[in-house]
Short mmCIF file of C-alpha atoms and ligand atoms in Angstrom, two decimals:
data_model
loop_
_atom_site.label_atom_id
_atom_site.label_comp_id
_atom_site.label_asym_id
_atom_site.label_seq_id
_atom_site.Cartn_x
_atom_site.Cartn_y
_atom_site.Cartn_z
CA UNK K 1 -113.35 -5.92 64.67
CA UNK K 2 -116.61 -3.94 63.68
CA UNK K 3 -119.45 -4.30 65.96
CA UNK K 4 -122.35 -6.20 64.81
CA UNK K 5 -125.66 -4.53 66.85
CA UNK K 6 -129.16 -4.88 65.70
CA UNK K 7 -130.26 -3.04 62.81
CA UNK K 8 -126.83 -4.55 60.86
CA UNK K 9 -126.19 -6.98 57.79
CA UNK K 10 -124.04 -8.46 56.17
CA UNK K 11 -121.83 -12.11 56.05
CA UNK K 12 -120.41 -11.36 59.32
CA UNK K 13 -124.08 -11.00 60.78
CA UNK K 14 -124.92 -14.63 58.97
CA UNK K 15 -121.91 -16.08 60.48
CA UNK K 16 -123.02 -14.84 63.75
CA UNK K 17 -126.63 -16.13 63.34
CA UNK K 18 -125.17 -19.74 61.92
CA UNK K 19 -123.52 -20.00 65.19
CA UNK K 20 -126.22 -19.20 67.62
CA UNK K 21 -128.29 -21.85 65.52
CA UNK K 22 -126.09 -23.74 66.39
CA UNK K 23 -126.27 -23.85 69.49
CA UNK K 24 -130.01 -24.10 69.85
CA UNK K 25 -130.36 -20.01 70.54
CA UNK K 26 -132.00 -18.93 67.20
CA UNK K 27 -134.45 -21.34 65.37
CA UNK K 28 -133.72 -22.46 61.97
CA UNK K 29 -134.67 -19.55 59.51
CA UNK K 30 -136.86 -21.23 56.84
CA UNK K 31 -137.38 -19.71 53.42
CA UNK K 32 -140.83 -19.27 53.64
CA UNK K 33 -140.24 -16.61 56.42
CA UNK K 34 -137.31 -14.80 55.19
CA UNK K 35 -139.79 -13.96 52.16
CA UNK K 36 -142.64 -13.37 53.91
CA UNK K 37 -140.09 -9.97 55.75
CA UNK K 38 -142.41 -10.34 58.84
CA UNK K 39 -142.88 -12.22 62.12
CA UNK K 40 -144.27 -11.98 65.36
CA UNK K 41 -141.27 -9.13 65.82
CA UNK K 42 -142.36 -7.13 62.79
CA UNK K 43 -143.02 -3.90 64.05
CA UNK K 44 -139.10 -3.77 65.79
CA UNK K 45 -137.99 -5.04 62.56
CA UNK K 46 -136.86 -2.62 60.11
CA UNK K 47 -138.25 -4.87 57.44
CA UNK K 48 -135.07 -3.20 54.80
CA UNK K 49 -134.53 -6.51 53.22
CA UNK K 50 -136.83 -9.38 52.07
CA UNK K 51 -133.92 -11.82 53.04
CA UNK K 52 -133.96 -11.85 56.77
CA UNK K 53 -131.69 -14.42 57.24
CA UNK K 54 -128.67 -12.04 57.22
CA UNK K 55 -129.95 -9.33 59.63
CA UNK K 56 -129.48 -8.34 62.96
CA UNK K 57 -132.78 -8.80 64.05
CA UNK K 58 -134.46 -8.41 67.54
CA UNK K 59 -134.72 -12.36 67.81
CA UNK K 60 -130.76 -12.25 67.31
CA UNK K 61 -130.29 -9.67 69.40
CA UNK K 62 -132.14 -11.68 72.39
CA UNK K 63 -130.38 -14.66 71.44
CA UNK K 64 -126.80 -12.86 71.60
CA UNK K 65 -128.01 -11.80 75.20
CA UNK K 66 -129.15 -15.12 76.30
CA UNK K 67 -125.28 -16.61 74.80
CA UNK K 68 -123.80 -13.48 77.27
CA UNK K 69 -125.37 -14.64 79.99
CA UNK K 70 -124.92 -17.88 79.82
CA UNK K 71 -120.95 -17.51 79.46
CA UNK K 72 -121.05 -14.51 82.07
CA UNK K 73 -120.22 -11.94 79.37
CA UNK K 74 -121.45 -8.39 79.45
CA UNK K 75 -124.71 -9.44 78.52
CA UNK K 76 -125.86 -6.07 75.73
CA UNK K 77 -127.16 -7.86 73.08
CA UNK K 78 -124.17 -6.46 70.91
CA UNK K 79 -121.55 -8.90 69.17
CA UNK K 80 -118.12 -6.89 70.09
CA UNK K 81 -114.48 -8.49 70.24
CA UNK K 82 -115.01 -10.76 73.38
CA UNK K 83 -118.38 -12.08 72.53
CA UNK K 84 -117.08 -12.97 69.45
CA UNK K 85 -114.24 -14.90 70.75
CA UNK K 86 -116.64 -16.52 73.07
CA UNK K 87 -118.71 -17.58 70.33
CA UNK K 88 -115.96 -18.94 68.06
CA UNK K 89 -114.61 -20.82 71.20
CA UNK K 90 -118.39 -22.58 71.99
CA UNK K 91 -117.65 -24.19 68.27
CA UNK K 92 -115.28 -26.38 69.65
CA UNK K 93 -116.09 -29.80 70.02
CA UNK K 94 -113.62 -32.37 71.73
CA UNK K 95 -112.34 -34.59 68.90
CA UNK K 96 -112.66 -31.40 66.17
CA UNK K 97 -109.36 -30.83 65.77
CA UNK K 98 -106.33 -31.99 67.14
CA UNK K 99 -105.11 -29.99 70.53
CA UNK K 100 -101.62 -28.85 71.41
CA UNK K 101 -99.68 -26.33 73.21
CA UNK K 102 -99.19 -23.51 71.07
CA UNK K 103 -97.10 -20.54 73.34
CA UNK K 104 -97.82 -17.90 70.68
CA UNK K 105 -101.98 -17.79 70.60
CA UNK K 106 -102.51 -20.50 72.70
CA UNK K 107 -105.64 -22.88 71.53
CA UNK K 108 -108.88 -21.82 73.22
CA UNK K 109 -112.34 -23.23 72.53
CA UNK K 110 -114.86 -25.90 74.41
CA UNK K 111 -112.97 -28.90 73.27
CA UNK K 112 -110.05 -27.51 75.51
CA UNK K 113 -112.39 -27.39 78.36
CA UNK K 114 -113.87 -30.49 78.25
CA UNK K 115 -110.39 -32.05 77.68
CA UNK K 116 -109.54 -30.53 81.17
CA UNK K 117 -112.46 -31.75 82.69
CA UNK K 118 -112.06 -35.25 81.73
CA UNK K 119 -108.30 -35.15 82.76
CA UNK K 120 -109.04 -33.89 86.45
CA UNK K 121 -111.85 -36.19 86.59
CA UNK K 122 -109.05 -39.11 85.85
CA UNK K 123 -106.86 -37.67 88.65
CA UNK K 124 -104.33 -35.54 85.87
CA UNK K 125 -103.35 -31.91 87.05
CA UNK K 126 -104.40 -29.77 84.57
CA UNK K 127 -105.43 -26.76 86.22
CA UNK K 128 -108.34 -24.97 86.71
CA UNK K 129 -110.43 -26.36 83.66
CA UNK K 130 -110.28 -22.48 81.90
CA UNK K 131 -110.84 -23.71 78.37
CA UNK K 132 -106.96 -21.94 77.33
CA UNK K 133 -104.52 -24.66 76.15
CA UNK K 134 -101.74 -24.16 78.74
CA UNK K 135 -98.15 -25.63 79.62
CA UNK K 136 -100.12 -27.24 82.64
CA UNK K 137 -103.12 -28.43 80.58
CA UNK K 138 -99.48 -30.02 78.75
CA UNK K 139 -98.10 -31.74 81.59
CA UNK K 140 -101.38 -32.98 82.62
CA UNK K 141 -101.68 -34.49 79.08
CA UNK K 142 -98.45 -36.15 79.02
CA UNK K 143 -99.02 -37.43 82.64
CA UNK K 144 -102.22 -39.01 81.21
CA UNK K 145 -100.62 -40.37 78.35
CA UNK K 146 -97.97 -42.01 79.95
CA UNK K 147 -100.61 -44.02 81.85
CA UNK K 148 -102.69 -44.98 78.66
CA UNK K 149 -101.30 -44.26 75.29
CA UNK K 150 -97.99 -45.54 73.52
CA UNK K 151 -96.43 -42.13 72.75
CA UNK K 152 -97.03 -38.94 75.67
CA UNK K 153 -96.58 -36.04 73.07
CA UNK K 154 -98.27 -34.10 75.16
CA UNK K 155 -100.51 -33.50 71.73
CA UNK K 156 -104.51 -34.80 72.07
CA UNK K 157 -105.20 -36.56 68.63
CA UNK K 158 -106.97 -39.50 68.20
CA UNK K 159 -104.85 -42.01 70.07
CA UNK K 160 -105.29 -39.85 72.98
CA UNK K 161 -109.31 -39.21 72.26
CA UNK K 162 -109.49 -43.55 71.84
CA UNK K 163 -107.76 -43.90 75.03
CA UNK K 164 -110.25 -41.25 76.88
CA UNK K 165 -113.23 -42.46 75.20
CA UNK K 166 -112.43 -46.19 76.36
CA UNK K 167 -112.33 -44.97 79.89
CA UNK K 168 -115.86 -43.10 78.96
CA UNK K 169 -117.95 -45.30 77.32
CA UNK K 170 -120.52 -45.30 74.40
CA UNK K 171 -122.76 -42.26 75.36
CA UNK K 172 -120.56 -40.20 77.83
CA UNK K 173 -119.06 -37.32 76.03
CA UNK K 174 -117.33 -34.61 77.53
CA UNK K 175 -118.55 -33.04 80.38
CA UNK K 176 -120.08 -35.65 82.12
CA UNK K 177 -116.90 -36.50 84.60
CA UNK K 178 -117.90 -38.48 87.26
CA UNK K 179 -119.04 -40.80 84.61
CA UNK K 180 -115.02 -41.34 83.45
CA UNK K 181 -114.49 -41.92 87.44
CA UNK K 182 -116.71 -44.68 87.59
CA UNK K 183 -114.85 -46.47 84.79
CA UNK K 184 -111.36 -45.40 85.53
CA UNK K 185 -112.43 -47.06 89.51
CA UNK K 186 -113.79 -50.33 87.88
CA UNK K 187 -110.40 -50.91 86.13
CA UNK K 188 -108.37 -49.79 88.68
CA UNK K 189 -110.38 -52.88 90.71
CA UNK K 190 -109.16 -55.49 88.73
CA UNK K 191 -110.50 -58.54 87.83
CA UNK K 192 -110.52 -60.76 90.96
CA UNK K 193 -113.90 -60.75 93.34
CA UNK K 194 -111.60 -60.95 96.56
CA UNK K 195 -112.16 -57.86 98.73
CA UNK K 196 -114.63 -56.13 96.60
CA UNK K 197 -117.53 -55.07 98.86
CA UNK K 198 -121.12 -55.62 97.56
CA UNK K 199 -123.88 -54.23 99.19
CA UNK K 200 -127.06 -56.64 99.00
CA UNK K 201 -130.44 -55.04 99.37
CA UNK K 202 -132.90 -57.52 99.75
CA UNK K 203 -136.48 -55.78 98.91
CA UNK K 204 -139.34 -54.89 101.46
CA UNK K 205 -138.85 -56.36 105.37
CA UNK K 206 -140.38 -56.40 108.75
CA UNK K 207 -143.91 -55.10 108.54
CA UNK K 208 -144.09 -54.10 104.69
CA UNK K 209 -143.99 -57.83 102.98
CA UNK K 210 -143.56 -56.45 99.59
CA UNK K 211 -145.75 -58.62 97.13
CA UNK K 212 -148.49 -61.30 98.77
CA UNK K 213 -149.96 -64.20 96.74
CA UNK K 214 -151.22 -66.97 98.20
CA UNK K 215 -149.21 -66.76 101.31
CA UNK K 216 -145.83 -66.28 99.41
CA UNK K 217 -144.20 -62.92 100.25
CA UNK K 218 -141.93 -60.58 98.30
CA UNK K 219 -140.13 -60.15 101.61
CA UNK K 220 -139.07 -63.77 102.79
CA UNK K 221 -138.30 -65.16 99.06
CA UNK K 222 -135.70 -62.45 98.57
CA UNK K 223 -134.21 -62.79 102.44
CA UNK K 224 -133.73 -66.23 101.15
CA UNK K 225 -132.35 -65.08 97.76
CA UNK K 226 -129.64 -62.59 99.94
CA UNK K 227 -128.54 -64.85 101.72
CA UNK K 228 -127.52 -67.72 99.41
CA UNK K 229 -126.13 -64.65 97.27
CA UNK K 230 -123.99 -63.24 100.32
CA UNK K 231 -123.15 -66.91 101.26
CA UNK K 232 -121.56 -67.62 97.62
CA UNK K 233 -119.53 -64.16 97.57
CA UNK K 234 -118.19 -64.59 100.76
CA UNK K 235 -116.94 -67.92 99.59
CA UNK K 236 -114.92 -66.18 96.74
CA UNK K 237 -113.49 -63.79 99.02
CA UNK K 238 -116.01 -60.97 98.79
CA UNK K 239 -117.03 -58.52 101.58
CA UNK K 240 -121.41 -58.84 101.21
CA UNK K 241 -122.73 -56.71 103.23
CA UNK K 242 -127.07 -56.69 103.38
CA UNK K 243 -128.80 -53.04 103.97
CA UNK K 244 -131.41 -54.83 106.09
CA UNK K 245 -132.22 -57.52 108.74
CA UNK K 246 -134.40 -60.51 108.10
CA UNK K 247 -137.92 -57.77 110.39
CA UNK K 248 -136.31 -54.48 109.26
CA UNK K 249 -137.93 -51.96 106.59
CA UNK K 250 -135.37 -49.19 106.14
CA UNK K 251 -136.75 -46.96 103.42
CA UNK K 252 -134.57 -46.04 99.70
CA UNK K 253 -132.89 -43.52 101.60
CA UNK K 254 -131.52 -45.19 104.63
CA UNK K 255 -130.43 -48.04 102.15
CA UNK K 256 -128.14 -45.62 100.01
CA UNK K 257 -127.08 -43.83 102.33
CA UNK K 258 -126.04 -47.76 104.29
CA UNK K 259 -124.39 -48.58 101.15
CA UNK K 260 -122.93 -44.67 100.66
CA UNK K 261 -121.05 -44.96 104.24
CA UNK K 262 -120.13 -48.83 104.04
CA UNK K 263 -118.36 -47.58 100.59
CA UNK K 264 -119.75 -50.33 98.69
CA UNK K 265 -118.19 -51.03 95.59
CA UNK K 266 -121.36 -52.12 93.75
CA UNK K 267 -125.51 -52.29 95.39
CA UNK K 268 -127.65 -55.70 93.88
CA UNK K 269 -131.08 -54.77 95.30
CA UNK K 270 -133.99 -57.78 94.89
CA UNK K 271 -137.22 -57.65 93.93
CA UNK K 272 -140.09 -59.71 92.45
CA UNK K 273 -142.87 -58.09 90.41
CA UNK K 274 -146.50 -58.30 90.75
CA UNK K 275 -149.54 -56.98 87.84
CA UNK K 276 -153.06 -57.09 87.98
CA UNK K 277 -152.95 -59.70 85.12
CA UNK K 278 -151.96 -63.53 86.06
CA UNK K 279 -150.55 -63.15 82.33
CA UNK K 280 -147.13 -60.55 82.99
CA UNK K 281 -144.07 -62.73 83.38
CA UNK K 282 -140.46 -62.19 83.00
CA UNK K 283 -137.42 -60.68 84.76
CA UNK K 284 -136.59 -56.80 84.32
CA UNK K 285 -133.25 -55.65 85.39
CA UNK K 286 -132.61 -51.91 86.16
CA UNK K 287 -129.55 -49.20 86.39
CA UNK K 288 -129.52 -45.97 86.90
CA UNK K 289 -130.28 -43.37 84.22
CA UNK K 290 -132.48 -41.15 82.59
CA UNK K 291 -133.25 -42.28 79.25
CA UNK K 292 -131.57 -39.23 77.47
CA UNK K 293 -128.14 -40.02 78.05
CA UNK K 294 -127.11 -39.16 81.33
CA UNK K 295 -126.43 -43.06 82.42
CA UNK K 296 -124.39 -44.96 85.01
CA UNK K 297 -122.46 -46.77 82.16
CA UNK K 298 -121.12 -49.44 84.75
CA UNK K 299 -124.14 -49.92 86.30
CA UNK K 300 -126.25 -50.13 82.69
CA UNK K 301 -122.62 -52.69 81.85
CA UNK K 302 -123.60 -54.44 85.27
CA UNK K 303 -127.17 -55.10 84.87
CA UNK K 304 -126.46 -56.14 80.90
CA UNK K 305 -124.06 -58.99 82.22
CA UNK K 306 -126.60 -59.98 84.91
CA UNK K 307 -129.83 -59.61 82.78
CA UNK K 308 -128.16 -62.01 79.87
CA UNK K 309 -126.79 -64.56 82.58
CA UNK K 310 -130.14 -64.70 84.25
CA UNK K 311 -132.32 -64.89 81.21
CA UNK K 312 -130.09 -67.86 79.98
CA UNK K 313 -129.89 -69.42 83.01
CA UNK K 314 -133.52 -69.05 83.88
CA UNK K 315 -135.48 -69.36 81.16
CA UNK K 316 -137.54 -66.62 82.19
CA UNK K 317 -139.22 -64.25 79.89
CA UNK K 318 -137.00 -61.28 79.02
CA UNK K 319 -138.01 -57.80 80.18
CA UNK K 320 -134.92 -56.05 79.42
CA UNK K 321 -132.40 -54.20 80.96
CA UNK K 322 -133.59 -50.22 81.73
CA UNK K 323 -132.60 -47.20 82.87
CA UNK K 324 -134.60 -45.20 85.77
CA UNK K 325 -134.19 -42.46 88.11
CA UNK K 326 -135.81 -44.23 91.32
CA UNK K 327 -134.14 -43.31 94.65
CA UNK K 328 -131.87 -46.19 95.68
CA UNK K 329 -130.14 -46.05 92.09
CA UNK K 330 -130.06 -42.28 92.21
CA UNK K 331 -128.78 -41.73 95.56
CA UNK K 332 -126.23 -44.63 95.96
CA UNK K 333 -123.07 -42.97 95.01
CA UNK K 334 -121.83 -46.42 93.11
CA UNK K 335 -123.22 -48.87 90.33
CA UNK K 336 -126.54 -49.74 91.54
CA UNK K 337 -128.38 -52.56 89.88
CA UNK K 338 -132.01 -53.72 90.84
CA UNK K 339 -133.73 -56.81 89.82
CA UNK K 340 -137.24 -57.77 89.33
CA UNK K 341 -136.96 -60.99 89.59
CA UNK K 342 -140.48 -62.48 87.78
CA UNK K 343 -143.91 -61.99 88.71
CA UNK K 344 -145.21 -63.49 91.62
CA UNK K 345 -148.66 -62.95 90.40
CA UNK K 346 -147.96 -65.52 87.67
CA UNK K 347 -148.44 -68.87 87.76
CA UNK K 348 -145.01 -70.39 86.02
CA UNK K 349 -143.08 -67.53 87.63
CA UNK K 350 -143.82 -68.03 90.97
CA UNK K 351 -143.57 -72.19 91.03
CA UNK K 352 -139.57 -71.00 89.96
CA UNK K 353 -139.48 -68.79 92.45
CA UNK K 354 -140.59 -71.13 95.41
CA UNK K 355 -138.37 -73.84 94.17
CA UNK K 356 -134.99 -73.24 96.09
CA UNK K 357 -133.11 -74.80 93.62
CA UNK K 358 -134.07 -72.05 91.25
CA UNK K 359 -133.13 -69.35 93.74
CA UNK K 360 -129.55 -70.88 93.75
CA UNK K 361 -129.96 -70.49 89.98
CA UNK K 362 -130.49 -67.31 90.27
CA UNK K 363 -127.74 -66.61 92.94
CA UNK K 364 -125.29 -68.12 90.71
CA UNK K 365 -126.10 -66.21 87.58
CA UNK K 366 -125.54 -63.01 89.83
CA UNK K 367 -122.21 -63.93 91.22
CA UNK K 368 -121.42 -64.66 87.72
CA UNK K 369 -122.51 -61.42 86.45
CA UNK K 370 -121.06 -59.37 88.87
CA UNK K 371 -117.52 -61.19 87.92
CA UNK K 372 -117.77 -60.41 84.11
CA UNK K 373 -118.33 -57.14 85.06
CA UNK K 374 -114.67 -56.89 86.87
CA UNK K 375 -113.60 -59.48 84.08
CA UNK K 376 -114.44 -56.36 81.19
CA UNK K 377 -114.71 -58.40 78.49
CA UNK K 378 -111.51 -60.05 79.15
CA UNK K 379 -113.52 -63.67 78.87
CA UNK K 380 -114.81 -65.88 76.36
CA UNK K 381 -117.08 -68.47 78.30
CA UNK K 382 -120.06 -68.22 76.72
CA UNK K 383 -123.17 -66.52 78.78
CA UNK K 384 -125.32 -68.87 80.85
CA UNK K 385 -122.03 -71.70 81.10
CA UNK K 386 -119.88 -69.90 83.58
CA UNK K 387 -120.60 -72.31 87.01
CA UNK K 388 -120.31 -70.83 90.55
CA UNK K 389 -116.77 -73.77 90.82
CA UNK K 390 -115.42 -71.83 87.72
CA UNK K 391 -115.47 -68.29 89.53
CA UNK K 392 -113.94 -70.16 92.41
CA UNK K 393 -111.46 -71.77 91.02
CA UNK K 394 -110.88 -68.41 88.70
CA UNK K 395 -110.30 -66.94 92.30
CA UNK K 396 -107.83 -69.40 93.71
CA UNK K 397 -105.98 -69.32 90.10
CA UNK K 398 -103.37 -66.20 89.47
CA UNK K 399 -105.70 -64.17 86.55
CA UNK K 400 -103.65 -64.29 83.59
CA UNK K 401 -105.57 -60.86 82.98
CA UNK K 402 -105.12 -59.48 86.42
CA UNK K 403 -103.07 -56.40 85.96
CA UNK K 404 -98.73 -56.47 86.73
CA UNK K 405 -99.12 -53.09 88.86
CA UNK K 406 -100.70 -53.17 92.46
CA UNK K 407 -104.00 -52.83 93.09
CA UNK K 408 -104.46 -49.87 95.50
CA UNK K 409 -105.87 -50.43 98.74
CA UNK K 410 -109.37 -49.69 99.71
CA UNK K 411 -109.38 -46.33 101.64
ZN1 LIG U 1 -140.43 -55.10 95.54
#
């Protein structure tokens, strides 16, 4: 192919800048400009054309040179065989087109890439994750498909997307593996609470007493809360394990890192809120995330099923489930979900929250939560009427949903 350098024209040079657009390098050219013939760059421009939409300009140049770098190409500023490839390749999205080994000119492009990513992520061989549609990228396939789709053609069309993105979930596309892992690890649990391990972080301790109104502490009503929550899953055959003792403070960090090395398969941490106004009420449940789609999707699943059965239960004003980057759900290597469980501060929140009666409540619509979570939607009791004797009899019962194959061990 011709070179394309600055200083050219043409279709090929709009094709080129279309691209770049594309992928956020060049700002949109609007009309207005390309008849005005001048910008900030007017005196490099050689201005030969009122329409400067199809020019090699110096703003395309830079923007060529910022796509070289960032795909550790030769990075000249001039469009030449490779860089076009490379460009044509970034096009690809996974799910534009269907994928398959081709031996002659084998399929290249982003889509191939993130394809290989998500495979490896699952545990599938495909190789290094090169972005080249290769006979291992086609056993890896097939392996995968085996496992999860009804035909293993080794081809990825939409069966094979469906079957990936149910693994993923609404707002993970390619790219963001460890996301898949998460999900692939939560069905590979299985439904039944026996042997999971839960890590309960009961807020504050020892010499920091959390929130303080009129005598009640932050620190002592959510001991409490732990402890009727760890009594209940050990009932049902659950490993609860709590990051503190009843005069212990360990900070965000030594409570991941508790949870990190016990290899928890889930963290509840427990909290009550406070506000300057007697007004604020309600309960606030929160996963990790950071609000622009990079998301624990089984911890946001996990604090959905516990928000709704707590709000029904409860009767508590509803805060919402949210995503946030603090420390204990950002450095705890599995779903993470904290609560805030009312305000102390307020009048009608706090008379719940002394009553112990409520706190079982509360304990309850956990444990329940935490089981619809393993359940995935395999359930139709509705929210709020699931009772702590229905998990446990749900436990002692064989699952008609638990899955034929074995459950692997915990490592
Ligand atoms: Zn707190």
């Amino acid at each position: 192919m011709q070179l394309l350098r600055r200083g050219d024209s043409g279709p090929a040079v709009v094709e080129i800048r279309r691209m770049l657009t594309r992928f956020g390098l060049l700002a949109e050219t609007s009309d207005d400009a390309a008849s005005e013939g001048s910008g900030s760059d007017g005196s490099a421009s050689d201005g030969s054309g009122p329409d400067r939409s199809t020019h090699f300009d110096p703003v395309v140049e830079h923007a060529v040179r910022a796509f070289q770098q960032q795909r550790g190409l030769i990075t000249d500023g001039i469009v030449g065989p490779a860089t076009y490839r490379a460009l044509r390749e970034a096009g690809w999205t996974l799910g534009d087109r269907m994928l398959a080994l081709l031996i002659s000119t084998p399929m290249c492009g982003d889509d191939v890439v993130a394809l290989q990513e998500q495979l490896l992520e699952l545990g599938y061989d495909t190789g290094r994750p090169s972005g080249v549609f290769d006979e291992q990228t086609e056993r890896g396939l097939r392996a995968f498909q085996r496992d999860y789709c009804d035909i293993a053609d080794g081809v990825c069309g939409p069966s094979t997307l469906r079957a990936l993105r149910q693994l993923g979930a609404r707002r993970v596309k390619g790219g963001r593996p460890h996301l898949l892992r998460e999900q692939e690890l939560l069905r590979q649990a299985g439904p039944r609470l026996r042997g999971k391990r839960i890590v309960i972080d009961p807020g504050h301790g020892g010499p920091d007493r959390g929130v303080v109104v009129a005598g009640v502490t932050e620190a002592d009503l959510m001991w409490d809360l732990a402890r009727r929550l760890e009594g209940r899953m050990a009932a049902t055959g659950m490993e609860a394990l709590l990051t503190r003792r009843e005069n212990a403070c360990p900070t965000d960090q030594e409570r991941a890192a508790f949870a990190n090395a016990a290899g928890a398969d889930l963290v509840l941490s427990l909290h009550v809120d406070a506000n300057r106004s007697m007004h604020a009420e309600g309960l606030a449940t929160f996963h990790f995330g950071n609000g622009s789609g990079i998301t624990s999707t089984v911890g946001e699943a996990l604090a959905g099923y516990i928000h709704r059965e707590l709000t029904s239960r409860t009767a508590m004003l509803d805060l919402g489930s949210q995503a946030r980057t603090w420390e204990l759900l950002r450095l705890t290597r599995m779903p993470t979900v904290r609560m805030e469980l009312g305000y102390l501060t307020n009048l009608g929140d706090r008379r719940k929250l002394l009553d112990p009666v409520f706190r079982d409540v509360v304990a309850e619509g956990v444990l329940v939560g935490v089981k619809r979570l393993y359940l995935q939607g395999q359930d139709d009791q509705p929210t709020g009427t699931f009772t702590f004797s229905d998990v446990l009899a749900r436990e002692l019962a064989r699952e008609p949903s638990e899955p034929a194959t074995a459950v692997s061990p915990r490592r």
